[in-house]
Short mmCIF file of C-alpha atoms in Angstrom, two decimals:
data_model
loop_
_atom_site.label_atom_id
_atom_site.label_comp_id
_atom_site.label_asym_id
_atom_site.label_seq_id
_atom_site.Cartn_x
_atom_site.Cartn_y
_atom_site.Cartn_z
CA UNK A 1 0.00 0.00 0.00
CA UNK A 2 1.04 3.61 -0.25
CA UNK A 3 2.93 4.55 2.88
CA UNK A 4 2.67 7.17 5.69
CA UNK A 5 5.74 8.94 4.32
CA UNK A 6 3.98 9.39 0.97
CA UNK A 7 1.08 11.11 2.71
CA UNK A 8 3.35 13.42 4.70
CA UNK A 9 5.57 14.25 1.71
CA UNK A 10 2.67 15.26 -0.55
CA UNK A 11 0.47 17.02 1.99
CA UNK A 12 3.28 18.90 3.73
CA UNK A 13 4.60 20.08 0.34
CA UNK A 14 1.10 21.22 -0.64
CA UNK A 15 0.77 23.13 2.64
CA UNK A 16 4.27 24.66 2.52
CA UNK A 17 3.51 25.97 -0.97
CA UNK A 18 0.04 27.35 -0.23
CA UNK A 19 -2.04 24.57 -1.81
CA UNK A 20 -3.50 23.06 1.39
CA UNK A 21 -4.53 24.10 4.88
CA UNK A 22 -2.67 22.90 7.95
CA UNK A 23 -5.76 21.06 9.20
CA UNK A 24 -5.84 19.14 5.93
CA UNK A 25 -2.32 17.87 6.55
CA UNK A 26 -3.24 16.68 10.04
CA UNK A 27 -6.44 15.04 8.80
CA UNK A 28 -4.57 13.19 6.05
CA UNK A 29 -2.31 11.46 8.58
CA UNK A 30 -5.30 9.91 10.35
CA UNK A 31 -5.44 7.27 7.59
CA UNK A 32 -2.34 5.77 9.24
CA UNK A 33 -3.12 6.23 12.90
CA UNK A 34 -5.45 8.04 15.25
CA UNK A 35 -2.50 9.88 16.79
CA UNK A 36 0.95 10.95 15.63
CA UNK A 37 3.87 12.36 17.58
CA UNK A 38 7.37 13.53 16.74
CA UNK A 39 10.80 13.18 18.34
CA UNK A 40 14.40 13.86 17.30
CA UNK A 41 16.99 11.11 17.05
CA UNK A 42 20.00 13.34 17.68
CA UNK A 43 20.97 16.72 19.07
CA UNK A 44 21.32 18.58 15.72
CA UNK A 45 17.82 17.49 14.69
CA UNK A 46 16.46 18.43 18.12
CA UNK A 47 18.03 21.90 17.90
CA UNK A 48 17.03 22.59 14.29
CA UNK A 49 13.40 21.51 14.73
CA UNK A 50 13.01 22.41 18.40
CA UNK A 51 11.96 18.85 19.15
CA UNK A 52 12.52 16.62 22.17
CA UNK A 53 15.00 13.80 21.87
CA UNK A 54 13.70 10.25 21.70
CA UNK A 55 12.55 8.78 25.03
CA UNK A 56 11.40 12.22 26.20
CA UNK A 57 7.90 13.62 25.96
CA UNK A 58 7.10 13.75 22.24
CA UNK A 59 6.07 16.81 20.24
CA UNK A 60 3.04 17.10 17.97
CA UNK A 61 2.78 17.12 14.17
CA UNK A 62 1.82 20.80 14.40
CA UNK A 63 5.21 21.55 15.94
CA UNK A 64 6.88 19.61 13.15
CA UNK A 65 5.01 21.58 10.51
CA UNK A 66 5.92 24.89 12.10
CA UNK A 67 9.56 23.79 12.22
CA UNK A 68 9.48 22.83 8.54
CA UNK A 69 8.21 26.28 7.65
CA UNK A 70 10.72 27.99 9.93
CA UNK A 71 13.53 26.01 8.30
CA UNK A 72 12.41 27.14 4.85
CA UNK A 73 11.48 23.69 3.62
CA UNK A 74 9.79 23.68 0.22
CA UNK A 75 9.52 20.03 -0.69
CA UNK A 76 10.25 16.53 0.51
CA UNK A 77 11.25 13.35 -1.24
CA UNK A 78 9.68 9.96 -0.63
CA UNK A 79 12.07 7.02 -0.44
CA UNK A 80 10.96 3.39 -0.28
CA UNK A 81 14.15 1.46 0.49
CA UNK A 82 14.53 -2.31 0.56
CA UNK A 83 17.62 -4.48 1.05
CA UNK A 84 19.73 -4.06 -2.05
CA UNK A 85 18.17 -0.72 -3.03
CA UNK A 86 18.87 2.19 -0.68
CA UNK A 87 18.79 4.97 -3.25
CA UNK A 88 18.00 8.39 -1.84
CA UNK A 89 19.19 7.66 1.69
CA UNK A 90 22.61 9.27 1.34
CA UNK A 91 25.33 7.58 3.37
CA UNK A 92 24.77 4.96 6.04
CA UNK A 93 24.06 5.72 9.66
CA UNK A 94 21.00 5.76 11.92
CA UNK A 95 18.66 7.37 9.39
CA UNK A 96 19.46 4.87 6.65
CA UNK A 97 19.11 1.97 9.09
CA UNK A 98 15.76 3.22 10.41
CA UNK A 99 14.42 3.93 6.92
CA UNK A 100 15.38 0.46 5.77
CA UNK A 101 13.60 -1.11 8.76
CA UNK A 102 10.48 0.94 8.13
CA UNK A 103 10.50 0.61 4.36
CA UNK A 104 9.60 4.26 3.86
CA UNK A 105 10.94 7.67 4.82
CA UNK A 106 10.85 11.35 3.94
CA UNK A 107 14.11 13.03 2.92
CA UNK A 108 14.51 16.78 3.33
CA UNK A 109 17.58 16.93 1.17
CA UNK A 110 17.95 20.71 1.11
CA UNK A 111 17.88 20.80 4.91
CA UNK A 112 19.98 17.71 5.59
CA UNK A 113 17.36 15.82 7.59
CA UNK A 114 15.09 12.82 7.18
CA UNK A 115 11.94 11.53 8.88
CA UNK A 116 10.98 7.93 9.52
CA UNK A 117 7.51 6.77 10.69
CA UNK A 118 7.05 3.83 13.03
CA UNK A 119 3.92 2.38 14.69
CA UNK A 120 4.71 2.35 18.41
CA UNK A 121 1.30 1.47 19.86
CA UNK A 122 -2.18 0.72 18.58
CA UNK A 123 -3.32 3.80 16.72
CA UNK A 124 -0.08 5.74 17.39
CA UNK A 125 2.58 6.53 14.78
CA UNK A 126 5.86 8.12 15.86
CA UNK A 127 7.90 10.23 13.45
CA UNK A 128 11.61 10.47 14.22
CA UNK A 129 13.72 13.24 12.70
CA UNK A 130 17.32 12.27 11.88
CA UNK A 131 20.32 14.30 10.79
CA UNK A 132 21.70 12.91 7.54
CA UNK A 133 25.26 11.68 7.85
CA UNK A 134 25.90 12.54 4.18
CA UNK A 135 24.04 14.55 1.54
CA UNK A 136 21.15 12.60 0.05
CA UNK A 137 21.19 13.39 -3.68
CA UNK A 138 17.79 13.72 -5.30
CA UNK A 139 17.01 10.48 -7.09
CA UNK A 140 14.54 11.76 -9.68
CA UNK A 141 12.65 9.02 -11.51
CA UNK A 142 10.68 10.09 -14.57
CA UNK A 143 7.01 9.36 -13.97
CA UNK A 144 6.36 8.26 -17.57
CA UNK A 145 9.35 5.92 -17.36
CA UNK A 146 8.12 4.51 -14.04
CA UNK A 147 4.63 3.99 -15.46
CA UNK A 148 5.99 2.23 -18.53
CA UNK A 149 8.23 0.14 -16.30
CA UNK A 150 5.22 -0.97 -14.28
CA UNK A 151 3.36 -1.95 -17.44
CA UNK A 152 6.36 -3.89 -18.73
CA UNK A 153 6.82 -5.65 -15.38
CA UNK A 154 3.16 -6.69 -15.35
CA UNK A 155 3.51 -8.26 -18.78
CA UNK A 156 6.83 -9.93 -17.98
CA UNK A 157 5.60 -11.34 -14.67
CA UNK A 158 2.38 -12.65 -16.19
CA UNK A 159 4.31 -14.34 -18.97
CA UNK A 160 6.85 -15.83 -16.57
CA UNK A 161 4.16 -17.23 -14.27
CA UNK A 162 2.27 -18.69 -17.20
CA UNK A 163 5.45 -20.31 -18.50
CA UNK A 164 6.14 -21.78 -15.06
CA UNK A 165 2.57 -23.06 -14.81
CA UNK A 166 2.38 -22.01 -11.16
CA UNK A 167 -0.84 -20.00 -11.19
CA UNK A 168 -3.51 -21.86 -9.25
CA UNK A 169 -7.19 -21.92 -10.05
CA UNK A 170 -8.76 -19.20 -7.89
CA UNK A 171 -12.39 -18.58 -8.87
CA UNK A 172 -12.75 -16.08 -6.01
CA UNK A 173 -9.78 -13.93 -6.98
CA UNK A 174 -11.90 -10.88 -7.89
CA UNK A 175 -13.62 -10.94 -4.51
CA UNK A 176 -10.26 -11.38 -2.77
CA UNK A 177 -8.83 -8.44 -4.68
CA UNK A 178 -11.75 -6.22 -3.73
CA UNK A 179 -11.40 -7.26 -0.10
CA UNK A 180 -7.69 -6.46 -0.08
CA UNK A 181 -8.29 -3.00 -1.54
CA UNK A 182 -11.12 -2.23 0.90
CA UNK A 183 -8.97 -3.27 3.87
CA UNK A 184 -6.20 -0.83 3.03
CA UNK A 185 -6.07 2.72 4.42
CA UNK A 186 -8.15 5.07 2.32
CA UNK A 187 -5.68 7.82 1.49
CA UNK A 188 -6.88 11.22 0.32
CA UNK A 189 -4.73 13.55 -1.79
CA UNK A 190 -4.71 17.36 -2.08
CA UNK A 191 -6.61 19.25 -4.74
CA UNK A 192 -4.17 19.95 -7.53
CA UNK A 193 -2.59 16.51 -7.36
CA UNK A 194 -1.27 15.74 -10.88
CA UNK A 195 -3.72 13.41 -12.67
CA UNK A 196 -0.94 11.15 -13.90
CA UNK A 197 0.37 10.74 -10.35
CA UNK A 198 -3.11 9.74 -9.21
CA UNK A 199 -3.46 7.25 -12.06
CA UNK A 200 -0.07 5.64 -11.38
CA UNK A 201 -0.73 5.44 -7.64
CA UNK A 202 -4.09 3.77 -8.25
CA UNK A 203 -2.59 1.24 -10.65
CA UNK A 204 0.27 0.52 -8.27
CA UNK A 205 -2.23 -0.05 -5.48
CA UNK A 206 -4.16 -2.57 -7.55
CA UNK A 207 -1.02 -4.44 -8.59
CA UNK A 208 0.18 -4.45 -4.97
CA UNK A 209 -3.07 -6.10 -3.93
CA UNK A 210 -2.59 -8.74 -6.62
CA UNK A 211 0.93 -9.37 -5.33
CA UNK A 212 -0.41 -9.77 -1.80
CA UNK A 213 -2.88 -12.40 -2.99
CA UNK A 214 -0.20 -14.22 -4.97
CA UNK A 215 2.09 -14.34 -1.96
CA UNK A 216 -0.59 -15.79 0.31
CA UNK A 217 -1.39 -18.46 -2.24
CA UNK A 218 1.37 -20.73 -0.96
CA UNK A 219 2.66 -22.67 -2.80
CA UNK A 220 0.62 -20.97 -5.53
CA UNK A 221 -0.07 -24.10 -7.52
CA UNK A 222 3.64 -24.75 -7.87
CA UNK A 223 4.50 -28.37 -8.62
CA UNK A 224 7.70 -28.29 -6.57
CA UNK A 225 9.68 -26.19 -4.12
CA UNK A 226 11.95 -25.07 -6.95
CA UNK A 227 8.92 -23.87 -8.93
CA UNK A 228 7.78 -21.89 -5.89
CA UNK A 229 11.19 -20.22 -5.77
CA UNK A 230 10.89 -19.44 -9.47
CA UNK A 231 7.49 -17.91 -8.84
CA UNK A 232 8.95 -15.63 -6.17
CA UNK A 233 11.70 -14.60 -8.59
CA UNK A 234 9.10 -13.86 -11.25
CA UNK A 235 7.16 -11.61 -8.87
CA UNK A 236 10.16 -9.67 -7.54
CA UNK A 237 10.57 -7.37 -10.58
CA UNK A 238 6.88 -6.53 -10.35
CA UNK A 239 7.21 -5.60 -6.67
CA UNK A 240 10.21 -3.42 -7.52
CA UNK A 241 8.27 -1.74 -10.33
CA UNK A 242 5.38 -0.99 -7.94
CA UNK A 243 7.78 0.60 -5.47
CA UNK A 244 9.45 2.67 -8.17
CA UNK A 245 6.10 3.80 -9.57
CA UNK A 246 4.83 4.90 -6.16
CA UNK A 247 7.94 6.91 -5.39
CA UNK A 248 7.94 8.53 -8.82
CA UNK A 249 4.24 9.45 -8.59
CA UNK A 250 4.60 10.98 -5.13
CA UNK A 251 7.80 12.86 -5.94
CA UNK A 252 6.29 14.23 -9.13
CA UNK A 253 3.36 15.58 -7.11
CA UNK A 254 5.80 17.14 -4.63
CA UNK A 255 7.67 18.76 -7.52
CA UNK A 256 4.44 20.20 -8.95
CA UNK A 257 3.42 21.74 -5.62
CA UNK A 258 6.92 23.12 -5.10
CA UNK A 259 6.86 24.72 -8.56
CA UNK A 260 3.51 26.32 -7.75
CA UNK A 261 4.99 27.84 -4.61
CA UNK A 262 7.96 29.22 -6.56
CA UNK A 263 5.58 30.96 -8.97
CA UNK A 264 3.54 32.48 -6.12
CA UNK A 265 5.90 33.74 -3.44
#
């Protein structure tokens, strides 16, 4: 599914550039948890954002937003790291490690900080602000290229699975797909969200639900353990394409909102 960091990156960028109200940003986060709080992982982050260090009384998202504005932030980049692909995280260190554990993060490259969300209790998400140990270069992925890559991965994965003859007979697959989509957080996006970003995010969400069903269908009709491994290998490029498409769609929306802010100081 699309991740908490995607919501924060898009909505905070819309707000920072005059395209959304602060209450809208706070409301958007409720898709991921009834409550959110914010702490700093290190002293430089605590000083820059006027936040408490971890293990102290946490701050609120409102305080984070005010700090972002005070720091002159204009945009944020979504990163969706996995083992073997840590693009956008800069060097190693605590931020990179936390982002890899979470699977999603927000990079404030121009400020030298990053944010990582983590569920810490039922209904509570904690955002931790980290200083970056090294500059995190902007990893811009063309949205058209990411969309075409997703389409190509769908075709390649379908062909590979058909060739392996590992797809099981699932007459209820449409109902399962609908159930998966209904069970996921219903994320709202700001007015002015680029239509192509919305289309790519929707398609990525649908493909992600299909992947979830395929992974629970163990052993997926495979005739042997080796065929099951081949099935997993066939699905991996599709999962990577979904991740790339999501990041590209979100970061394109962030870029659009940032450009709007530059035109209307």
